Coordinates of C-alpha atoms and ligand atoms in Angstrom, one line a residue:
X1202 CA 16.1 -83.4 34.3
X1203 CA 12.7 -81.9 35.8
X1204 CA 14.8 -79.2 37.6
X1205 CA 16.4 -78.4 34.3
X1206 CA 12.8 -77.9 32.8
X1207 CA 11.6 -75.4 35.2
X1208 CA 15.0 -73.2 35.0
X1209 CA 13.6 -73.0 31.8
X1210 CA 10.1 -72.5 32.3
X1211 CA 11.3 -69.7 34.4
X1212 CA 13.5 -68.4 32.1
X1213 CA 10.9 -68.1 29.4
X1214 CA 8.6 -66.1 32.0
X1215 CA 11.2 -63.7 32.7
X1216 CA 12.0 -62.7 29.3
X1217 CA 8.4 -62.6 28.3
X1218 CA 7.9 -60.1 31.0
X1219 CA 10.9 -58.0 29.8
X1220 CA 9.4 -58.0 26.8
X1221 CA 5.8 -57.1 27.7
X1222 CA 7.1 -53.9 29.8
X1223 CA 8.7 -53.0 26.6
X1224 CA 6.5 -53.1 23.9
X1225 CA 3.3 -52.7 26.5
X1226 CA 1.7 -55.6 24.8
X1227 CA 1.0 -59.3 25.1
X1228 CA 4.2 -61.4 26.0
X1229 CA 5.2 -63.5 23.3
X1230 CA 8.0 -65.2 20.9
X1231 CA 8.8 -62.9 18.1
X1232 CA 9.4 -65.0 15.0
X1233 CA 11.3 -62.4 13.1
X1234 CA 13.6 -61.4 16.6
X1235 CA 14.0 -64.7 17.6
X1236 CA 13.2 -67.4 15.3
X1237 CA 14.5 -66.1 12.2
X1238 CA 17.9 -65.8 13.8
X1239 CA 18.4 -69.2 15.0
X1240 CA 16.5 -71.0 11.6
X1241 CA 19.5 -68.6 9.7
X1242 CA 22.6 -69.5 11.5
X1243 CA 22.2 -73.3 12.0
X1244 CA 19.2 -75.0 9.8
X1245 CA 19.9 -72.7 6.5
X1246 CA 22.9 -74.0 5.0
X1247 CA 21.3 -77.5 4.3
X1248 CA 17.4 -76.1 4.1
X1249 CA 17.9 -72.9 1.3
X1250 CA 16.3 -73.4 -2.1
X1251 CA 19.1 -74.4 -3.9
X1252 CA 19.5 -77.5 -1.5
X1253 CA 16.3 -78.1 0.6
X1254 CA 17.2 -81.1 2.4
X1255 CA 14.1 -83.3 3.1
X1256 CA 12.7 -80.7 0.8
X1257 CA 12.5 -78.5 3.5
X1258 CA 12.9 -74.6 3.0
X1259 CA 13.7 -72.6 6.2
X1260 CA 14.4 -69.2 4.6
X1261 CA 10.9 -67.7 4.5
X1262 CA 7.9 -68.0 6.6
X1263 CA 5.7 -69.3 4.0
X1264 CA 8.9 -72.2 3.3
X1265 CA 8.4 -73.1 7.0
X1266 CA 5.6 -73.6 6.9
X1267 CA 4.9 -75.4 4.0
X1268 CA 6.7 -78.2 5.6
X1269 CA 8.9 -80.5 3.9
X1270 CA 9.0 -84.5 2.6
X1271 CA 7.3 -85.5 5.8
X1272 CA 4.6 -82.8 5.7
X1273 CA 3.9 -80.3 8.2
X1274 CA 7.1 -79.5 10.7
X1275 CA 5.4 -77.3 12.4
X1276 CA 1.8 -77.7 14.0
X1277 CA 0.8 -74.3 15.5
X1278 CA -0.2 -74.5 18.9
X1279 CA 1.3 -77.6 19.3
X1280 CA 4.7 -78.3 20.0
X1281 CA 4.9 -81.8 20.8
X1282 CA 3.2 -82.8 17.4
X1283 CA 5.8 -80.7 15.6
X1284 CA 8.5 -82.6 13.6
X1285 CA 11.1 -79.4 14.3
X1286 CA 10.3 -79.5 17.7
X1287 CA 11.0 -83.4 17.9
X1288 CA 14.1 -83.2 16.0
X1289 CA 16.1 -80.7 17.5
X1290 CA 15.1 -82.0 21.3
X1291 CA 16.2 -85.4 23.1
X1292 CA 20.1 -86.4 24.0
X1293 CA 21.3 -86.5 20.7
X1294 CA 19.4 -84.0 18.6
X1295 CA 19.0 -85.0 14.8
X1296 CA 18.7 -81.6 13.7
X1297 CA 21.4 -79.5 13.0
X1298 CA 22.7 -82.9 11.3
X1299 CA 25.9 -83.7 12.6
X1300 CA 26.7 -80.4 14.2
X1301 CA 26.1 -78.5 17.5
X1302 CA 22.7 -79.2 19.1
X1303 CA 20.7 -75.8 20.0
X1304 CA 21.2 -74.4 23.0
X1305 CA 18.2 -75.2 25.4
X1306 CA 17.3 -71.3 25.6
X1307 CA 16.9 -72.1 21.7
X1308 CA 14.8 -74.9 21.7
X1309 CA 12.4 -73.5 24.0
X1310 CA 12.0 -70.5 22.2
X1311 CA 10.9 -72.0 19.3
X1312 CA 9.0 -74.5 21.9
X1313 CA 7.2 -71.6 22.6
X1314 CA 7.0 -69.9 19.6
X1315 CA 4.8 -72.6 18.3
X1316 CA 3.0 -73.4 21.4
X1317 CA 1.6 -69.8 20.7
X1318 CA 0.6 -70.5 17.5
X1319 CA 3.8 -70.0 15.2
X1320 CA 2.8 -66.3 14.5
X1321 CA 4.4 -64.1 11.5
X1322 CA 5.5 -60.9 12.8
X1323 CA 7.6 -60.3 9.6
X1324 CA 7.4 -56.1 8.8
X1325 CA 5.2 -55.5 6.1
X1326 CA 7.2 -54.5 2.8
X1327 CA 7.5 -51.2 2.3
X1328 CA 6.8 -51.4 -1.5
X1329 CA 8.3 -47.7 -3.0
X1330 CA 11.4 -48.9 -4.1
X1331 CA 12.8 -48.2 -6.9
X1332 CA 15.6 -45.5 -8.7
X1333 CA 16.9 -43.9 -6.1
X1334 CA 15.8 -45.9 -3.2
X1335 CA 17.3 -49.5 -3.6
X1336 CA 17.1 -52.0 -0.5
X1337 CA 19.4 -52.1 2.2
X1338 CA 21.5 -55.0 3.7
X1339 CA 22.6 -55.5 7.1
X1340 CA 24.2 -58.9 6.5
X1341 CA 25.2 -60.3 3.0
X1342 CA 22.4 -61.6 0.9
X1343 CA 23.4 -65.4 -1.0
X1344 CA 24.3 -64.6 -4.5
X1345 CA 22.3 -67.0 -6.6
X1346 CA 23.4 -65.8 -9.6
X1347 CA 25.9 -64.1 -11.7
X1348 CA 26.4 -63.0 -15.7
X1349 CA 28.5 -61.4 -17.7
X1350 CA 27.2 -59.3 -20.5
X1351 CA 28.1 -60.3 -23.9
X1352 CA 29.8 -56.8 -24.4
X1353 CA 32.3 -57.7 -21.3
X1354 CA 31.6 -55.1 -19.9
X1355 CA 29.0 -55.6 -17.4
X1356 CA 28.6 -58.3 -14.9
X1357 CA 25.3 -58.5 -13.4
X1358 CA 25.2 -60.1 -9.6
X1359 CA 21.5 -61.2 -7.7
X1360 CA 20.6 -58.9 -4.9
X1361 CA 17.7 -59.4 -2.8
X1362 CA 14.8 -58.0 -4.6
X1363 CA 17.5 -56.3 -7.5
X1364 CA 20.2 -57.2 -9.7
X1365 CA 23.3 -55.2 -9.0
X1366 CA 24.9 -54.1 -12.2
X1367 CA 28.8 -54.1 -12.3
X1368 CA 31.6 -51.8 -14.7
X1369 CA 33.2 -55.5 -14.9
X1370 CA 36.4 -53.2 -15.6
X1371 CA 36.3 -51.3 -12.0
X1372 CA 33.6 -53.6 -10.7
X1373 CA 32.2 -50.6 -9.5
X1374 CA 28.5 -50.6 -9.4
X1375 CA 26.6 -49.0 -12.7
X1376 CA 23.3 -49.7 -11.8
X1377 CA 20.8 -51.3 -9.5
X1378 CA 17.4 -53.0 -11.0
X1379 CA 14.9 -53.3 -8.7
X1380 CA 11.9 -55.3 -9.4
X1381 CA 8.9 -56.6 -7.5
X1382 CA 10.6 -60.4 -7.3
X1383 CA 12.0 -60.8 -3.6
X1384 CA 14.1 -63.1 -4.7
X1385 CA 16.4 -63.5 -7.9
X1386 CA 17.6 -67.4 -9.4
X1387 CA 18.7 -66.6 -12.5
X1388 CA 20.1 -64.5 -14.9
X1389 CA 20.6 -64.3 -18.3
X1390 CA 21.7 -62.3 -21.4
X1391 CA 20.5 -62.5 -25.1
X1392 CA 22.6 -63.5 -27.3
X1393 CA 23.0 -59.6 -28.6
X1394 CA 23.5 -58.5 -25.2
X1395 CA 20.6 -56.3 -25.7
X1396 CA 18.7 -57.6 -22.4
X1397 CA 19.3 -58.9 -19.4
X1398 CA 16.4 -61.4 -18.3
X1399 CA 15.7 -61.9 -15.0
X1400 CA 13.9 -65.1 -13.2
X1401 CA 12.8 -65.2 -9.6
X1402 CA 9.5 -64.5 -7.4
X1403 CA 8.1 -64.2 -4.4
X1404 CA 8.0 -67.8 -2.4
X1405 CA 4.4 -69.2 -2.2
X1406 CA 3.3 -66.2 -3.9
X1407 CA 4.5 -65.6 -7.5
X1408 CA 7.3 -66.4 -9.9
X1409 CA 8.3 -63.7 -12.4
X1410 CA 10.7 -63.5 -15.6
X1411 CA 12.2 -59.7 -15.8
X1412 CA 13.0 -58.7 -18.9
X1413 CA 15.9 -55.6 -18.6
X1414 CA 16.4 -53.3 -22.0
X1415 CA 20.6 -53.2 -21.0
X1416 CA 20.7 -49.5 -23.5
X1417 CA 18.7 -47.7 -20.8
X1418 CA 18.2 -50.3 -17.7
X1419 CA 14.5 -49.9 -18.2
X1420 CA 12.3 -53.1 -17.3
X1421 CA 10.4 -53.7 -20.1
X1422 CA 8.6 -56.9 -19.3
X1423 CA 7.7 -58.6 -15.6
X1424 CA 5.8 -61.7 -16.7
X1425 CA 4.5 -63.5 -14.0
X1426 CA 3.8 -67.3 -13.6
X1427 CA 2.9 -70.6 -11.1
X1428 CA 2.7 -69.2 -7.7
X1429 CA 6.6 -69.7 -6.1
X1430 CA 9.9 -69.0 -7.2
X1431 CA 10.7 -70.4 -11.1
X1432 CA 14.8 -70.7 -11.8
X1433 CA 17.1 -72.0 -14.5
X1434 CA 16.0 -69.2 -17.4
X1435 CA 17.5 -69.8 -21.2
X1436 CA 16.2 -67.7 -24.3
X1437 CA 15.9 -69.3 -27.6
X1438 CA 17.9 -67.8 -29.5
X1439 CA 16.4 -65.5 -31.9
X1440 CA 15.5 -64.5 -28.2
X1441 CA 11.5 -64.0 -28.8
X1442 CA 11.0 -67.2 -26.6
X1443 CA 12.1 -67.7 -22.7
X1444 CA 12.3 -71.2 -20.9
X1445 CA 12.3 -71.8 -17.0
X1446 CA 11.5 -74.4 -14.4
X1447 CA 8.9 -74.6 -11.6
X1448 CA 8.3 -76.0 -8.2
X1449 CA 5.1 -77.3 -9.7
X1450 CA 7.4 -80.1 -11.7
X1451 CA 6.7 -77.8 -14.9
X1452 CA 8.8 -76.1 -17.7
X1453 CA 7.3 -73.2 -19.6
X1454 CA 8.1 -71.5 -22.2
X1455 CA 6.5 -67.9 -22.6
X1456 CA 6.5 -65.6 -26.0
X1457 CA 8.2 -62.4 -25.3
X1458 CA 6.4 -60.3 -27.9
X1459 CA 3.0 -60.8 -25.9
X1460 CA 3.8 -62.8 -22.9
X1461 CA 1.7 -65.6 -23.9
X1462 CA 2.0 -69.1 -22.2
X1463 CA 3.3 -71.2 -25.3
X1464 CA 4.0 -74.4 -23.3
X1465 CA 3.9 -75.7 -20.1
X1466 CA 5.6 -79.1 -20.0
X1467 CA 4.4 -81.4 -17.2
X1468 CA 6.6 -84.8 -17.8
X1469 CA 9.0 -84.3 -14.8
X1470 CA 7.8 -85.6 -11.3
X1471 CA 10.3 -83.3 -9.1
X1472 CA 11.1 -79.1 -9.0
X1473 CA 13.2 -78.2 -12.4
X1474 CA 15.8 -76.3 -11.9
X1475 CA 17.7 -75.7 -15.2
X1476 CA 16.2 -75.0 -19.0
X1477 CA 18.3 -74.4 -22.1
X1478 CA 17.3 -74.6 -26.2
X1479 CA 19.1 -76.3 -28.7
X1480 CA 21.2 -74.2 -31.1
X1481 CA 18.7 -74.1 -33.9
X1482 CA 15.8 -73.1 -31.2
X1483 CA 13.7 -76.4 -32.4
X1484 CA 14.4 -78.1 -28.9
X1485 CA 14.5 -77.4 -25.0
X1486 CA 16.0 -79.4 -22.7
X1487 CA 15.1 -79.3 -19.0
X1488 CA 16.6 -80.6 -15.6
X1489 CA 15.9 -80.7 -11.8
X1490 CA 15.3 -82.5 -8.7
X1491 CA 13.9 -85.9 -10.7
X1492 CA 17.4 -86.6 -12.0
X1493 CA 16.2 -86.8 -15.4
X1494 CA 17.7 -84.8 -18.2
X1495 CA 14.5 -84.3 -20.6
X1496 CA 14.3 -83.4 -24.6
X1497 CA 11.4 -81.3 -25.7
X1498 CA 10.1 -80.3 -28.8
X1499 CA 9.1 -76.6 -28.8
X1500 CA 6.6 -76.3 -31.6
X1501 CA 4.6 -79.2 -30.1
X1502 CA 5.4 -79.0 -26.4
X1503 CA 6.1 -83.1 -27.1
X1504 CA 8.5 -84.8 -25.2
X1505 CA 10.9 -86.9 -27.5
X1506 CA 13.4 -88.2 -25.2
X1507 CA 15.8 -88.9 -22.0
X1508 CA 19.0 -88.0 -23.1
X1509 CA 20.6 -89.3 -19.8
X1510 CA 20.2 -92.5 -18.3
X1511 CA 18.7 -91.6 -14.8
X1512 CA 18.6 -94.8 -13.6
X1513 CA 21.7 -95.3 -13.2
X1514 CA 21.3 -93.2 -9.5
X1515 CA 23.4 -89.6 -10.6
X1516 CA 21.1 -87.6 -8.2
X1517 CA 19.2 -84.3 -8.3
X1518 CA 20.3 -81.9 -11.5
X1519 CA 20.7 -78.9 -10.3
X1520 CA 22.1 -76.9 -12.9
X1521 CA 22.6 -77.4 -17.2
X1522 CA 24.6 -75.4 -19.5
X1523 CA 24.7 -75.7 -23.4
X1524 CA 27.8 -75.4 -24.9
X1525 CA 28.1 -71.9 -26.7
X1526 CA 27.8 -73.8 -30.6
X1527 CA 27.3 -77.3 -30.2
X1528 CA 24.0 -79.5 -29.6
X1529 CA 25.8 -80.4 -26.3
X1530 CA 24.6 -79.8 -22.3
X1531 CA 26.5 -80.2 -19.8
X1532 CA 24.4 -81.7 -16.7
X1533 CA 25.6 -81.4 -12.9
X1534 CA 24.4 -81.8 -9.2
X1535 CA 24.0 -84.1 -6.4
X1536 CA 26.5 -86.6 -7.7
X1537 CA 29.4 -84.5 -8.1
X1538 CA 30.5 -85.7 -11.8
X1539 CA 29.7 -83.3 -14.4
X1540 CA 28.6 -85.2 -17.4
X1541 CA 28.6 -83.6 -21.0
X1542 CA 25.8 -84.9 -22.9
X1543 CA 25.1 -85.2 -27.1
X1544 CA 21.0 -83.2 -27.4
X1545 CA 20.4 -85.5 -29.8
X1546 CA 20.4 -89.3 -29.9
X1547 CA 22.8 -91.1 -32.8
X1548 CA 22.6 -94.4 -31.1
X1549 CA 18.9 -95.9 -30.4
X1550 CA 18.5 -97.0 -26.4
X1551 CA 19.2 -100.6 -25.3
X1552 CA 17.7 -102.8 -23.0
X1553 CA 20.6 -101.9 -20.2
X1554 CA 19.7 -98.0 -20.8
X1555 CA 23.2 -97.3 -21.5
X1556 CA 24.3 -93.8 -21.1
X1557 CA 25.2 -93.3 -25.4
X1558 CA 24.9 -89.8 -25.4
X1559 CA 27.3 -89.2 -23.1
X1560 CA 30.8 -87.7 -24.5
X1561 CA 32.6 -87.4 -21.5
X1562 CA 32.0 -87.4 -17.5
X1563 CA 34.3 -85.3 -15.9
X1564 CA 36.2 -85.5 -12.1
X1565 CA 34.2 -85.4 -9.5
X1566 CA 33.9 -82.7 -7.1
X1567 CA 34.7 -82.4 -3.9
X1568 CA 31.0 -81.4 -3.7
X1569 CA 27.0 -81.2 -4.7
X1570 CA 27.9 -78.9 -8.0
X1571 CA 25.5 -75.8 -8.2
X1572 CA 27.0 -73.5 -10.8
X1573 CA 28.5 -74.1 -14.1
X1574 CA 29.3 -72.1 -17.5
X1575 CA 31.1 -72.4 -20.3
X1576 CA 33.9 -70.2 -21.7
X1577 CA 32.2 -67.9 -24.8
X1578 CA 34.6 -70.1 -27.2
X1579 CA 33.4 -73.7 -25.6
X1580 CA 36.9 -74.0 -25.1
X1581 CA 36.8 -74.0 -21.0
X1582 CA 34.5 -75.4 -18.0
X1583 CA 33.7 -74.3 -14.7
X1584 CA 32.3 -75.6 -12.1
X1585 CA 30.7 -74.4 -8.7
X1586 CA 30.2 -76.6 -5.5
X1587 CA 28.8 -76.5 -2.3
X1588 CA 31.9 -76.4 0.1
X1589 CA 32.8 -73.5 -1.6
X1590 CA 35.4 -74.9 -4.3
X1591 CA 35.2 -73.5 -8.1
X1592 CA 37.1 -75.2 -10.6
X1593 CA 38.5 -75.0 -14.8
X1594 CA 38.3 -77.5 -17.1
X1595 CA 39.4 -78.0 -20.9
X1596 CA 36.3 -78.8 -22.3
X1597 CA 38.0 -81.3 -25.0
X1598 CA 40.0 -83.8 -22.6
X1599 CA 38.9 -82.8 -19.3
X1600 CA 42.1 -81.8 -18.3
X1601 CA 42.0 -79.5 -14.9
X1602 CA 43.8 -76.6 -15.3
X1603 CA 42.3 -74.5 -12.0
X1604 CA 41.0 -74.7 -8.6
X1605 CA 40.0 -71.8 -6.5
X1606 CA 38.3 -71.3 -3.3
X1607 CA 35.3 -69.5 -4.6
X1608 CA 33.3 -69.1 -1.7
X1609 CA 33.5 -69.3 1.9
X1610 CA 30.3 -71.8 2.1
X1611 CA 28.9 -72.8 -1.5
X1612 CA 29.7 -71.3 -4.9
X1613 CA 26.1 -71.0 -6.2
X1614 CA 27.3 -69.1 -9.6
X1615 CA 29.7 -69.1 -11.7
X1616 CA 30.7 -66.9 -15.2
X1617 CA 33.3 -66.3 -17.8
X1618 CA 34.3 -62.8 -18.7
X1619 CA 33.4 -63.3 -22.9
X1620 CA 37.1 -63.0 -23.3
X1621 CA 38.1 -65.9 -21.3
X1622 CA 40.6 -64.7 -19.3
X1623 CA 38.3 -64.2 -16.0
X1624 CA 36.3 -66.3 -14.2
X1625 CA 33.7 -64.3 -12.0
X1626 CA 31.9 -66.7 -8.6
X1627 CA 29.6 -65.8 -5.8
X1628 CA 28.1 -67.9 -3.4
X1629 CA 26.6 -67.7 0.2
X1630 CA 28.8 -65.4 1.4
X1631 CA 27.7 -62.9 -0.7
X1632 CA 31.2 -62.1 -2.0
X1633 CA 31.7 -61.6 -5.9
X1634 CA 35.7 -63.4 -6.2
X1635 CA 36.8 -62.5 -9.7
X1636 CA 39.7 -65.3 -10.5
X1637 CA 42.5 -65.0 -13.2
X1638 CA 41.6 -68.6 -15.4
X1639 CA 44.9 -69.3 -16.9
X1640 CA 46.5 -69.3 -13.5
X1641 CA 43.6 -69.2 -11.0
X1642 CA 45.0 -66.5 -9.5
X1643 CA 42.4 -64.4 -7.5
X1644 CA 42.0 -60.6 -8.8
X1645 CA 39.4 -59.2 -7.0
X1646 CA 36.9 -59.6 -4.4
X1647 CA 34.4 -57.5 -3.1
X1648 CA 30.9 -57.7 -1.6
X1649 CA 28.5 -58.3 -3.7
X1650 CA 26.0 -55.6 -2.0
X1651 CA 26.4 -52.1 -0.2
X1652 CA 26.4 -53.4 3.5
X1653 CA 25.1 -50.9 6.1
X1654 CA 26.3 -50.6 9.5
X1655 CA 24.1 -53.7 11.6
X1656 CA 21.3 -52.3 13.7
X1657 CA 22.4 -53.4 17.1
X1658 CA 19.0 -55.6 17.4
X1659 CA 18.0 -56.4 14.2
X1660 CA 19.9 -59.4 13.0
X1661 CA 18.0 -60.6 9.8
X1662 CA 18.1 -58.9 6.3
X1663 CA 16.4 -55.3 6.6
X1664 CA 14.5 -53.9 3.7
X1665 CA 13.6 -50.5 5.1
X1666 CA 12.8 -49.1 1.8
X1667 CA 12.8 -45.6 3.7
X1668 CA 15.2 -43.2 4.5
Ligands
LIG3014 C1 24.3 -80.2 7.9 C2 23.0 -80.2 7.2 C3 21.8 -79.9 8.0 C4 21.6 -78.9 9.0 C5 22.5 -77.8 9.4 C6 20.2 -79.0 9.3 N1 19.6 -80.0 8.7 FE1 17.6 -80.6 8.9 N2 17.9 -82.1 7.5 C7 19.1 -82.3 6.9 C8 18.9 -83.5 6.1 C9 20.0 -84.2 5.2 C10 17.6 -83.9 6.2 C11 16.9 -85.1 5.5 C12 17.0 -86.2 6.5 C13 16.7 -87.5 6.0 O1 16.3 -87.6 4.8 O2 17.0 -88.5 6.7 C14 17.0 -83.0 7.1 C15 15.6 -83.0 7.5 C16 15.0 -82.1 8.3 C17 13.7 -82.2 8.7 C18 12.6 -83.1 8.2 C19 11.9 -82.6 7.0 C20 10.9 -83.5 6.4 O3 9.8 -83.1 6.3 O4 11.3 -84.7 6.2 C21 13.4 -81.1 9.6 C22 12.1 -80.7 10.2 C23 14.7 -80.5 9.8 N3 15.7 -81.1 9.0 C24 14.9 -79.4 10.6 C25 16.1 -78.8 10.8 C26 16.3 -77.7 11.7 C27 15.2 -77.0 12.5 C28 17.6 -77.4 11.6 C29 18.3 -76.3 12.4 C30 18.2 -76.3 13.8 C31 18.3 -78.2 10.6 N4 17.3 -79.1 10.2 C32 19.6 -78.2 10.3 C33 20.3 -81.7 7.0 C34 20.5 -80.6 7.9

């Protein structure tokens, strides 16, 4: 055991000097090199926004070290008090759960990383990008989100700072949107099909809705709000009023025509993740982390009710649709049942809290559900998982009639071509899969973003922004 510990000690030295002859400068543990690369490839999967176990984030810096349910995982300087450091360590290392421990060259760099004060060394952004000088990939970027335009033909895909704009007949790309928003959670087409609107930010910095004039790809809006990442947009729909969720446990709801803050609802107690309006633009409904599915009134900003029963223990929400023409939502997450829910109460609540405005719970999944849509008629359902399964329902009777391996890792997003003969997914491994719905047949798949050639040394996501 002490033997082992000075191989390593050793081991550290060595590199470190390799690495001060180099670069001529101070030895130390790079956090973009070396960190990055190891938080990517084993902690990710279960600590990435759409599924921060113990509310952890491990994707950016700031997510580190914001910490998670326990507070602080990382105490600069001091290894020993970290939480990370005590989890991935010992004989039977709790962290990656139930998989491979870190090799000990791994543990000690991030040992030492912290023991010298858990530095950033991320690049600086090169901010000049724009038309004509998008961002580069070297590995795929997660596809958070994916919509087809109301026209057919278009289907928009999340990129890292852009949406990529696809001929949905060719899938060839049309058009790249770049924005200021690192990241993109959400997107979503008025009901004319006349913009695309965009909702995102910058972790621990800002969230922003994009609003995207689809005639001429021009952004005509970037309305910024809360200070992190906001997801789950929905339009009203005479479309001059937008609805997200927050970190900050809050739902607003902005004015398009001057950007003003109309409401900012404040009656969950966890992240919300998904916002849609009623048909007649009177209500919002919001979901997220809390497990509560909430009724608002949009004039007022009052809250008038819980249309689900979240006692009863059905998990984190992580995603709502509203059925194309009826006062309907369909709620899914944790639990793996999709429930399709009545907006508005017939039946008054009872003592048991009994779940009346529920019209139908569907199978369960064979995972946490993070994507669903309905088909443009409200005839079909689908359904994205973690595990990487997508699946087609008949809306009426629940009736399966598809099941497709969407994704590699997770389907994250899921969208019906208007028509309803195509099912469009993407997920974590950044491939687009474009499925035939009658027979769930896959058509096409592709990657969801120009990949460059890898950088021999350079492992994590490169935004040169230069040429
Ligand atoms: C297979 C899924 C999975 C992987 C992979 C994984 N974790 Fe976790 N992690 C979890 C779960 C689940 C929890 C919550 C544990 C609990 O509630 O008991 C957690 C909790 C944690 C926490 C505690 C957060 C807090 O504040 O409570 C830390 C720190 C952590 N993980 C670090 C890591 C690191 C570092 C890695 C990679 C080396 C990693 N995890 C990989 C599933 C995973």
């Amino acid at each position: 055991m002490i033997y082992f510990g000075v191989y390593l000690l050793c081991f550290v030295a060595w590199s470190s000097l390799v690495t001060a002859d180099q670069h001529g400068a101070a030895a130390s543990v790079s956090y973009h090199k070396q960190i990055v690369p190891i938080l990517k490839r084993s902690c990710q999967g279960c600590h990435h926004p759409g599924d921060p176990n113990g509310d952890l984030i491990v994707t950016t810096y700031a997510d580190v070290k914001r910490g998670g349910m326990a507070g602080d995982s990382i105490v600069p300087g001091k290894p020993d008090e970290s939480l990370i450091i005590e989890l991935i360590s010992g004989d039977e290392p709790a962290m990656p759960q139930n998989q491979e421990p870190l090799s000990a060259e791994e543990v000690e760099l991030l040992r030492q990383w912290i023991l010298e004060g858990a530095h950033d060394d991320t690049p600086m952004e090169v901010d000049d990008m724009g038309e004509g000088n998008y961002p580069t990939y070297t590995v795929p970027p997660v596809v958070s989100a994916l919509a087809y335009s109301p026209d057919g033909k278009t289907l928009a895909v999340s990129g890292f700072r852009e949406v990529l704009l696809y001929d949905a007949a060719n899938f060839e790309i049309k058009a790249r949107l770049v924005g200021k928003a690192r990241r993109i959670e959400s997107l979503t087409y008025t009901a004319d099909g006349k913009i695309l609107g965009v909702a995102g930010g910058s972790p621990a910095q800002f969230g922003e809705v994009q609003l995207w004039e689809t005639a001429t790809n021009t952004l005509i809006k970037a309305m910024r709000s809360s200070y992190d990442t906001v997801y789950g947009l929905s339009f009203s729909p005479d479309a001059s009023r937008v609805a997200f969720g927050c970190s900050d446990k809050t739902v607003r709801v902005l004015s398009v025509a001057d950007e003003k803050e109309l409401i900012k609802f404040d009656n969950h107690s966890d992240w919300v993740f998904g916002t849609i309006f009623s048909t007649d633009g009177t209500h919002f409904v919001s979901c997220g982390r809390d497990t509560a599915l909430k009724l608002v009134e949009v004039d007022t900003g009052a809250f008038v009710d819980d249309i689900n029963s979240s006692n009863k223990g059905y998990g984190e929400i992580n995603t709502i649709a509203r059925h194309p023409h009826e006062d309907q939502v369909l709620s899914a997450g944790e639990d793996r049942i999709p429930r399709l829910y009545k907006i508005f109460r017939e039946i008054r609540r009872d003592v048991g809290n009994t779940d009346f405005n529920l019209i139908r719970a569907y199978e369960a999944q064979s995972g946490s559900i993070e994507g669903v849509a309905f088909s443009a008629d409200g005839s079909l359902l689908a359904i994205g998982t973690a595990g990487g399964e997508a699946r087609i329902y008949n809306v009426a009777d629940g009736k399966r009639l598809a099941t497709m391996q969407g994704d590699t890792v997770g389907v994250f997003a899921v969208s019906f071509h208007p028509d309803g003969t195509q099912l469009a997914t993407g997920g974590f491994d950044g491939k687009i899969r474009v499925f035939d719905t009658a027979s769930g047949k896959l058509l096409n798949a592709f990657m969801s973003v120009p990949i460059e050639a890898t950088a021999s040394e350079d492992v994590a996501l490169a935004v040169t922004g230069m040429t």
